[in-house]
Backbone as JSON, one array per atom type, in Angstrom:
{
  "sequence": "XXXXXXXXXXXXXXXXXXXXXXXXXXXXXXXXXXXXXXXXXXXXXXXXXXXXXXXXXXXXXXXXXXXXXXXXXXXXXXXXXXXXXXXXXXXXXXXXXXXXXXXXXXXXXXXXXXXXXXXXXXXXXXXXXXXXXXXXX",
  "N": [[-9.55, -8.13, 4.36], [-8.26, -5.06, 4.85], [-8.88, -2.49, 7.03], [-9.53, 0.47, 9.0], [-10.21, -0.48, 12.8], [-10.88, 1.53, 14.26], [-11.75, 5.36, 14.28], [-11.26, 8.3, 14.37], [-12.58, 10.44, 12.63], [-15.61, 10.39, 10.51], [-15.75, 10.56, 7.68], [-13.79, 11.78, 5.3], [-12.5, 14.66, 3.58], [-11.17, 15.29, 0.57], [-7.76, 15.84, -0.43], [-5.11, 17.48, -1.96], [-2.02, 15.36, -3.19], [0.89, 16.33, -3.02], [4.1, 16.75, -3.61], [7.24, 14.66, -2.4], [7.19, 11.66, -0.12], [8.22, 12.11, 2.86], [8.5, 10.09, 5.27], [9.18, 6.91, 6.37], [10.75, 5.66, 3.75], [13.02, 4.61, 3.35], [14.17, 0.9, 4.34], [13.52, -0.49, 6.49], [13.34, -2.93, 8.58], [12.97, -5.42, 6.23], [15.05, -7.02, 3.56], [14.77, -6.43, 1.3], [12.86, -4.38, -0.39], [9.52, -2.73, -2.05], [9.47, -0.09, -3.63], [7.16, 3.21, -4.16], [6.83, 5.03, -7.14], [5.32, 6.94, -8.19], [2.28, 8.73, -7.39], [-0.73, 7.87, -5.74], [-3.28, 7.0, -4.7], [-4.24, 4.1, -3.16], [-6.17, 0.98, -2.71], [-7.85, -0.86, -0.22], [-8.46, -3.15, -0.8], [-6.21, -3.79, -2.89], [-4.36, -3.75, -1.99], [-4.38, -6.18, -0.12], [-4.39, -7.86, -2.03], [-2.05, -7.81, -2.86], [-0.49, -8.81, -0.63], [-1.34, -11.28, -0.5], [-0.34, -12.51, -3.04], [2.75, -12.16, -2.07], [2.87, -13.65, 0.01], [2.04, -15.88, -1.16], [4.44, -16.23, -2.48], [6.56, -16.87, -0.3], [6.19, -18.89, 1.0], [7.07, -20.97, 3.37], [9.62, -19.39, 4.46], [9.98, -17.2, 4.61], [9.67, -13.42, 5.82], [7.24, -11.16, 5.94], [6.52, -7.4, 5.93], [4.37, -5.02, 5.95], [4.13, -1.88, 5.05], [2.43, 0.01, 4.81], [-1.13, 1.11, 5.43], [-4.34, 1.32, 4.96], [-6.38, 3.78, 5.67], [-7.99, 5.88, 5.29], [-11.03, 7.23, 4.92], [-13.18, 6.62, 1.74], [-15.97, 8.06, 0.36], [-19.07, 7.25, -1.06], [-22.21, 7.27, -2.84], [-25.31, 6.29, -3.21], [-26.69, 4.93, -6.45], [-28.49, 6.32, -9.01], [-28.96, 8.71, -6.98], [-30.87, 11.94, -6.58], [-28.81, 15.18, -7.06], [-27.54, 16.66, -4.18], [-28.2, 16.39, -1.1], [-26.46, 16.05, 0.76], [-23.43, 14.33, 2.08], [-22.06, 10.94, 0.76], [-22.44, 7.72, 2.42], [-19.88, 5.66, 3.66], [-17.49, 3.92, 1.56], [-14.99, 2.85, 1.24], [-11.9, 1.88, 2.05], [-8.93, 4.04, 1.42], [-5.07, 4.36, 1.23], [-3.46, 7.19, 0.77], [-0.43, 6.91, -1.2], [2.45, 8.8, -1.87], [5.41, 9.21, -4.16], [8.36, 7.97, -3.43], [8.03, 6.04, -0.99], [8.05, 3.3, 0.63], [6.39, 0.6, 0.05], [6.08, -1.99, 0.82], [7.56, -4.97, 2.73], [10.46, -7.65, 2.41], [11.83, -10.36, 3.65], [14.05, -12.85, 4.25], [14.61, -14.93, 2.46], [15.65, -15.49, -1.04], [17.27, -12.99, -2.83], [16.72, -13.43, -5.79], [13.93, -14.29, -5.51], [12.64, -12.72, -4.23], [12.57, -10.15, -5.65], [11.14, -11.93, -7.84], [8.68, -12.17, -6.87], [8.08, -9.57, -5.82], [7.74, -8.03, -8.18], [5.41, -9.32, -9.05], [3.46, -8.85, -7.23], [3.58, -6.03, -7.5], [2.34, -5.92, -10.51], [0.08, -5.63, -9.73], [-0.61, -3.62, -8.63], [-1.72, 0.08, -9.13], [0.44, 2.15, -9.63], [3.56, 2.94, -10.79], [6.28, 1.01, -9.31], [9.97, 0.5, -7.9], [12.33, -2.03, -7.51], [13.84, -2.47, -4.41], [16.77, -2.96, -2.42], [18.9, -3.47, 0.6], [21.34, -1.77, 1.22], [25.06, -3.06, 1.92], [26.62, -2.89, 4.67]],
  "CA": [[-9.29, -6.79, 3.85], [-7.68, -3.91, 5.55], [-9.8, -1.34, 7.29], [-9.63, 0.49, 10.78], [-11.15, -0.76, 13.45], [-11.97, 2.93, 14.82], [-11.31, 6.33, 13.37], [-11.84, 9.29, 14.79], [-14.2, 11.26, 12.01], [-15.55, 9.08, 9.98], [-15.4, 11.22, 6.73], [-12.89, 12.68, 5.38], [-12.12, 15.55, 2.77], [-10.16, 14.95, -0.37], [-7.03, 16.19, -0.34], [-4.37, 17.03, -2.77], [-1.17, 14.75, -2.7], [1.91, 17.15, -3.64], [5.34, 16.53, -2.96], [7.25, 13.14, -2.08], [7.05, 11.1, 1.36], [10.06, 12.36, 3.96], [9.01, 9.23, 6.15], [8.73, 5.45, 5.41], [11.3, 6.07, 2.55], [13.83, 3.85, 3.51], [13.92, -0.12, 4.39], [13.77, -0.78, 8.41], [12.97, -4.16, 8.73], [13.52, -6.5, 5.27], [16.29, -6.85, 3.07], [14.16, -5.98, -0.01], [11.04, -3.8, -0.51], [9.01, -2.26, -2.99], [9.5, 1.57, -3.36], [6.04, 3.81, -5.15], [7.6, 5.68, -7.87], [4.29, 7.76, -8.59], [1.53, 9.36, -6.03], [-1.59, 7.46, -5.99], [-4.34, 5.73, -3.38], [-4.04, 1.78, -2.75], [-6.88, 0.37, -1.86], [-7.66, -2.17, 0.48], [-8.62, -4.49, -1.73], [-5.46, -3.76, -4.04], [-3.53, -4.1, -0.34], [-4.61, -7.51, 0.37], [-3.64, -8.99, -3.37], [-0.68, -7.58, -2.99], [0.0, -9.41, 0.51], [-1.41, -12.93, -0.75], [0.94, -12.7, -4.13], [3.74, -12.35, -2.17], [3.02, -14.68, 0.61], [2.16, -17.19, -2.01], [5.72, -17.02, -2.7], [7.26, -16.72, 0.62], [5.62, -19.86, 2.05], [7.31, -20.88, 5.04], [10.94, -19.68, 4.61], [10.28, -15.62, 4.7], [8.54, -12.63, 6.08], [6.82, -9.96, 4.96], [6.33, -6.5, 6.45], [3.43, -4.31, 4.84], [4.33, -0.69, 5.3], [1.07, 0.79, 4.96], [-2.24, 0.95, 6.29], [-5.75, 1.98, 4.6], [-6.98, 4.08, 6.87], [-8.82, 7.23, 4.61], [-11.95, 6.48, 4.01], [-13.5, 7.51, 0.48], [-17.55, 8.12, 0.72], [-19.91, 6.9, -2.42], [-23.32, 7.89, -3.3], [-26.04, 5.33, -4.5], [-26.91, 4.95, -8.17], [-29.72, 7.34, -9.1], [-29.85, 9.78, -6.17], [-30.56, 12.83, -6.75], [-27.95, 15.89, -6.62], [-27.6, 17.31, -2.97], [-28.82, 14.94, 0.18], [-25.42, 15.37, 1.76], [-21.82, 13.19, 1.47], [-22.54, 9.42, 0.65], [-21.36, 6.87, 3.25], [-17.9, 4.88, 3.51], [-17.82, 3.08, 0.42], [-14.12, 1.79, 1.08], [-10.64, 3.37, 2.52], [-7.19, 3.98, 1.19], [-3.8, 4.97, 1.62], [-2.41, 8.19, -0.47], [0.89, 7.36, -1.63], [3.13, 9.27, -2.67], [6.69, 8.62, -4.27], [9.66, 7.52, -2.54], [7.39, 5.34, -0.23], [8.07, 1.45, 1.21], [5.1, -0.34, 0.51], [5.67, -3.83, 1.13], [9.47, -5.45, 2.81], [10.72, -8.97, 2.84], [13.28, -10.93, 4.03], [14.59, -14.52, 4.58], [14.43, -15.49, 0.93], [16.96, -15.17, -2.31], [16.99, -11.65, -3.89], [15.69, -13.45, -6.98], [12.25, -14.9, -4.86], [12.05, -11.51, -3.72], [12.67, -9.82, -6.94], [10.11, -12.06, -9.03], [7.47, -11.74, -5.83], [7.45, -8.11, -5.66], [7.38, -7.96, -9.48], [4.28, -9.84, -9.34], [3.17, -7.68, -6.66], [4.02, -5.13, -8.31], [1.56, -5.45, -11.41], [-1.57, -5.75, -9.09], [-1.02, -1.92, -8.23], [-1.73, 0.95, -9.96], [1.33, 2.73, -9.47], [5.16, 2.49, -11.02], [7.38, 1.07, -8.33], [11.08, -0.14, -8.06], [12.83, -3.18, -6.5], [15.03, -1.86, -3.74], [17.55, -4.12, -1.33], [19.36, -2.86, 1.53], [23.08, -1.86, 0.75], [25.36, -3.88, 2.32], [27.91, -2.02, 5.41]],
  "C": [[-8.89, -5.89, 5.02], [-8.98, -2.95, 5.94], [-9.32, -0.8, 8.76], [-10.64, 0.56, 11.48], [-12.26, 0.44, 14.82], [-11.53, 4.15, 14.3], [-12.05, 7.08, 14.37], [-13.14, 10.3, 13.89], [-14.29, 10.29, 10.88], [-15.79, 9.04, 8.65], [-14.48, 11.61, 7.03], [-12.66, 13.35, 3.86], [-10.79, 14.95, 2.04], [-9.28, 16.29, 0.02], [-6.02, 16.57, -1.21], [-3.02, 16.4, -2.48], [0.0, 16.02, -3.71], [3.03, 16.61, -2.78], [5.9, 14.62, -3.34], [7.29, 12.77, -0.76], [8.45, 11.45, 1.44], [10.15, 11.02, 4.71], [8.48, 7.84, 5.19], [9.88, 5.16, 4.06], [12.82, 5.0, 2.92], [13.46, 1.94, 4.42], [14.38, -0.02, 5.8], [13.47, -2.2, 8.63], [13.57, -5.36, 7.57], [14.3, -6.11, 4.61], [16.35, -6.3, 1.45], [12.67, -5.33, -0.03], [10.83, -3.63, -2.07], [8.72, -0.81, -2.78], [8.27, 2.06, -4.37], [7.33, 4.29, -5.73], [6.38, 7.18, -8.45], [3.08, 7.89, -6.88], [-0.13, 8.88, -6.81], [-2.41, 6.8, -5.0], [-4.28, 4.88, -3.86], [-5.21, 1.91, -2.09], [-6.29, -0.71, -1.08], [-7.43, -3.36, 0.17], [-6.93, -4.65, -2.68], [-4.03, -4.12, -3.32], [-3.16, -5.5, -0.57], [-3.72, -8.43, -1.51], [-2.45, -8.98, -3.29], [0.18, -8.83, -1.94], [-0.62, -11.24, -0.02], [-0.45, -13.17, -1.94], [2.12, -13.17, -3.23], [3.94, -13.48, -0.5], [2.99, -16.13, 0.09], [4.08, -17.45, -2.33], [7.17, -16.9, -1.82], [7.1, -18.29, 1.69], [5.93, -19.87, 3.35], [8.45, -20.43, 5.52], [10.92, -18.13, 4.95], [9.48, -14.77, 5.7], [8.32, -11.36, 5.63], [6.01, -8.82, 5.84], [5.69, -5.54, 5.34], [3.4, -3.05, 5.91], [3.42, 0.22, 5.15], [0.01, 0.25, 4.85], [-3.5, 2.08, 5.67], [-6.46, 2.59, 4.96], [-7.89, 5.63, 6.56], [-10.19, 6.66, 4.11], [-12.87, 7.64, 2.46], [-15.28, 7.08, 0.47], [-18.07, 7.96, -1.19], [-21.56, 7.06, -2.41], [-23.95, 6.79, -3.85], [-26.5, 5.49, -5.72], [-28.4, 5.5, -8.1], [-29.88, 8.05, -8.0], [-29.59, 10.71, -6.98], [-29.55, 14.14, -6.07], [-28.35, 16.99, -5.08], [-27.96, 16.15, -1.85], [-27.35, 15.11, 1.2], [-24.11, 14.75, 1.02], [-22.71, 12.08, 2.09], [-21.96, 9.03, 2.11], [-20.43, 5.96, 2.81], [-18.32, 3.7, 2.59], [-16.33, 2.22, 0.87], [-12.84, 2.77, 1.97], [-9.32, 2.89, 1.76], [-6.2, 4.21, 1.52], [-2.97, 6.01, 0.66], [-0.78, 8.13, -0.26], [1.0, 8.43, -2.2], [4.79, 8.95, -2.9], [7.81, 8.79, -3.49], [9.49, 6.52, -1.11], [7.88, 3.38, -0.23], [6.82, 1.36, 1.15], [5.09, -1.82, 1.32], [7.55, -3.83, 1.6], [9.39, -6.83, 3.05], [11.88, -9.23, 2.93], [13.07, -12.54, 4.27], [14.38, -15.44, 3.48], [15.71, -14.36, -0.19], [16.59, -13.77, -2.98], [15.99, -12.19, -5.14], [14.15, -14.16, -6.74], [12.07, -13.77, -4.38], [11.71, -10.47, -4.69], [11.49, -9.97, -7.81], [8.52, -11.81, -7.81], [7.1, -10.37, -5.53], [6.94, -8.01, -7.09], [6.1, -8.33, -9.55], [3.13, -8.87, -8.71], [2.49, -6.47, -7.22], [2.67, -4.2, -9.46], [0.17, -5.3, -11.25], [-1.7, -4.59, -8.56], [-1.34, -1.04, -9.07], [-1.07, 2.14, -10.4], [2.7, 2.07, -10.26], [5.82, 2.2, -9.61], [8.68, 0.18, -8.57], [11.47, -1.2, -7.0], [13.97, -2.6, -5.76], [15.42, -2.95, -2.67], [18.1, -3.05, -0.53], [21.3, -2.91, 1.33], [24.05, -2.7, 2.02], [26.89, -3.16, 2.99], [28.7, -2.65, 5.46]]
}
């Protein structure tokens, strides 16, 4: 699973997500990504499925560049305390998308192994996203 291995504060305040991403928004590396289409936190956990799906179907011929990084952490509270005591501790961390974002890029495989591998991808998020390739100069 994804996590960082140091953080400067080790809470952090919700935030609201408005707008769409200016950076990350275009393909730098593979020849096909997966663009968000909606504004939503990825877990770690929701990370990692994503990255074994599509290595399952990259085996040995591709690679795969994962464009973001879990690095917010979200604090949880044990079952039955009572109200007040403080903020819980780090239950898990995410990454707030928002749309127009590269999540995931691959390359060295057929549009349509990249295509049905993000797709798969795809339905293990909790977000709309589109299949984007790199236009061709």
């Amino acid at each position: 699973m994804f996590f960082p291995s140091r953080v400067k504060y080790r809470k952090s305040q919700k935030r609201p997500q408005k707008g769409v991403d200016r950076s990350g928004t275009y393909l730098a590396f593979g020849s096909y990504g997966l663009k968000a289409m909606e504004a939503r936190w990825i877990t770690s956990k929701q990370l990692e499925t994503c990255r074994r799906v599509i290595i399952r179907f990259l085996k040995k011929g591709g690679k795969l560049w994962i464009r973001i990084f879990p690095n917010k952490p979200v604090t949880k509270k044990g079952n039955e305390v009572p109200m007040g005591g403080g903020k819980g501790s780090v239950d898990h961390y995410v990454f707030p998308v928002r749309p127009n974002r590269i999540l995931f890029e691959v390359d060295g495989i057929s549009e349509q192994e990249a295509r049905e591998a993000l797709r798969i991808a795809a339905s293990k998020l909790p977000i709309k996203t589109k299949f984007v390739k790199k236009e061709e100069i």
